[in-house]
Short mmCIF file of C-alpha atoms in Angstrom, two decimals:
data_model
loop_
_atom_site.label_atom_id
_atom_site.label_comp_id
_atom_site.label_asym_id
_atom_site.label_seq_id
_atom_site.Cartn_x
_atom_site.Cartn_y
_atom_site.Cartn_z
CA UNK A 1280 -4.32 -2.25 -16.09
CA UNK A 1281 -4.08 -5.11 -13.71
CA UNK A 1282 -5.51 -3.51 -10.73
CA UNK A 1283 -4.31 -5.15 -7.45
CA UNK A 1284 -2.37 -7.51 -9.25
CA UNK A 1285 0.89 -5.80 -9.64
CA UNK A 1286 3.68 -5.80 -7.37
CA UNK A 1287 2.89 -4.50 -3.90
CA UNK A 1288 6.20 -4.32 -1.90
CA UNK A 1289 7.97 -1.42 -3.55
CA UNK A 1290 10.00 0.53 -0.71
CA UNK A 1291 9.05 4.12 0.27
CA UNK A 1292 11.74 6.59 -1.40
CA UNK A 1293 14.40 7.33 1.18
CA UNK A 1294 14.18 11.08 0.55
CA UNK A 1295 10.69 10.79 1.53
CA UNK A 1296 11.36 8.98 4.69
CA UNK A 1297 14.19 11.53 5.78
CA UNK A 1298 11.64 14.31 5.39
CA UNK A 1299 8.94 12.15 7.34
CA UNK A 1300 11.60 11.65 10.13
CA UNK A 1301 12.82 15.10 10.09
CA UNK A 1302 8.98 16.32 10.80
CA UNK A 1303 7.86 13.43 12.93
CA UNK A 1304 11.01 11.81 14.73
CA UNK A 1305 12.63 8.54 13.90
CA UNK A 1306 10.49 5.68 12.92
CA UNK A 1307 10.98 2.85 15.45
CA UNK A 1308 8.71 -0.11 13.87
CA UNK A 1309 7.67 -0.84 10.31
CA UNK A 1310 4.21 -2.69 10.40
CA UNK A 1311 4.21 -4.02 6.74
CA UNK A 1312 7.85 -4.85 5.52
CA UNK A 1313 10.58 -7.32 4.50
CA UNK A 1314 14.18 -7.05 4.68
CA UNK A 1315 14.44 -5.25 1.31
CA UNK A 1316 11.92 -2.47 2.24
CA UNK A 1317 11.70 -1.90 5.89
CA UNK A 1318 11.77 1.66 6.90
CA UNK A 1319 12.83 0.88 10.73
CA UNK A 1320 15.14 -1.52 12.53
CA UNK A 1321 12.10 -3.40 13.62
CA UNK A 1322 9.34 -4.71 11.54
CA UNK A 1323 6.45 -7.33 10.87
CA UNK A 1324 7.14 -9.53 7.88
CA UNK A 1325 4.60 -11.23 5.91
CA UNK A 1326 5.19 -14.59 7.93
CA UNK A 1327 4.51 -12.51 11.11
CA UNK A 1328 1.10 -11.50 9.90
CA UNK A 1329 0.96 -7.84 10.90
CA UNK A 1330 -2.99 -8.13 11.32
CA UNK A 1331 -2.69 -10.73 14.09
CA UNK A 1332 -0.09 -8.43 16.11
CA UNK A 1333 -1.14 -5.89 18.90
CA UNK A 1334 0.27 -2.79 17.46
CA UNK A 1335 -0.96 -0.81 20.70
CA UNK A 1336 1.78 -2.68 22.62
CA UNK A 1337 4.50 -1.22 20.55
CA UNK A 1338 6.71 1.73 21.48
CA UNK A 1339 7.76 4.86 19.36
CA UNK A 1340 6.84 5.80 15.94
CA UNK A 1341 5.12 3.15 13.82
CA UNK A 1342 5.40 3.26 10.07
CA UNK A 1343 2.96 1.78 7.68
CA UNK A 1344 3.17 1.69 3.80
CA UNK A 1345 0.75 -1.16 3.16
CA UNK A 1346 -0.18 -2.92 -0.17
CA UNK A 1347 -2.16 -0.43 -1.72
CA UNK A 1348 -4.24 -3.28 -3.50
CA UNK A 1349 -5.70 -4.22 -0.36
CA UNK A 1350 -5.89 -0.90 1.63
CA UNK A 1351 -9.18 -1.09 3.64
CA UNK A 1352 -8.00 -3.84 6.18
CA UNK A 1353 -5.08 -1.77 7.09
CA UNK A 1354 -7.15 1.20 7.47
CA UNK A 1355 -9.46 -0.52 9.83
CA UNK A 1356 -6.59 -1.87 11.82
CA UNK A 1357 -4.90 1.25 11.86
CA UNK A 1358 -8.27 2.92 13.57
CA UNK A 1359 -8.87 -0.01 16.08
CA UNK A 1360 -5.40 -0.26 17.31
CA UNK A 1361 -5.52 3.65 17.75
CA UNK A 1362 -8.68 3.07 19.76
CA UNK A 1363 -6.88 0.53 21.93
CA UNK A 1364 -4.18 3.18 22.49
CA UNK A 1365 -1.52 2.62 19.87
CA UNK A 1366 1.64 4.98 19.48
CA UNK A 1367 1.42 7.30 16.58
CA UNK A 1368 0.92 5.40 13.15
CA UNK A 1369 2.18 7.03 10.15
CA UNK A 1370 0.09 5.60 7.51
CA UNK A 1371 0.95 6.11 3.83
CA UNK A 1372 -2.10 5.80 1.68
CA UNK A 1373 -3.27 6.88 -1.80
CA UNK A 1374 -5.54 9.89 -2.14
CA UNK A 1375 -8.78 8.31 -1.90
CA UNK A 1376 -10.65 10.82 0.04
CA UNK A 1377 -13.93 9.82 -1.87
CA UNK A 1378 -13.70 5.79 -1.03
CA UNK A 1379 -15.90 4.39 1.67
CA UNK A 1380 -12.72 2.82 3.56
CA UNK A 1381 -11.28 6.66 3.87
CA UNK A 1382 -14.70 7.84 5.08
CA UNK A 1383 -15.10 5.06 7.56
CA UNK A 1384 -11.51 4.45 9.16
CA UNK A 1385 -9.41 7.56 8.38
CA UNK A 1386 -11.50 10.57 8.33
CA UNK A 1387 -12.86 10.55 11.60
CA UNK A 1388 -9.85 10.26 13.65
CA UNK A 1389 -6.58 10.86 11.47
CA UNK A 1390 -4.65 13.75 11.03
CA UNK A 1391 -4.34 13.77 7.20
CA UNK A 1392 -1.25 15.53 5.35
CA UNK A 1393 -2.00 15.50 1.61
CA UNK A 1394 1.09 15.46 -0.69
CA UNK A 1395 1.60 17.66 -3.68
CA UNK A 1396 2.17 15.21 -6.53
CA UNK A 1397 2.98 11.50 -6.54
CA UNK A 1398 5.78 9.52 -4.77
CA UNK A 1399 7.80 7.49 -7.29
CA UNK A 1400 8.47 4.20 -5.03
CA UNK A 1401 12.07 2.75 -5.24
CA UNK A 1402 12.25 0.05 -7.77
CA UNK A 1403 9.09 1.23 -9.64
CA UNK A 1404 9.55 3.11 -13.10
#
């Protein structure tokens, strides 16, 4: 297995996004996307570098399905932007409840909803 070396920009399945929007509302901004996999009308592309953007100045419901091979910086950014008053961030992560990044950045302030089973990302077999 080439851990972290695999394709990292698979789209979140449409039926999962539909369920998310039924529960939480319409996604207004995708924090890590491109034209082929965005889940909202507005998004930060790789070129716009989401890490340098002020998420706390955005409006609405934010979506984040980051590359799982570098998830800790995304978790840290979620925590810091939330502390600055960011709107709700729906952050899709692998179930890594025993990892340091989860304990440090997610567990202290996030409302965690565990999924039963795995998602099959669009384009991934």
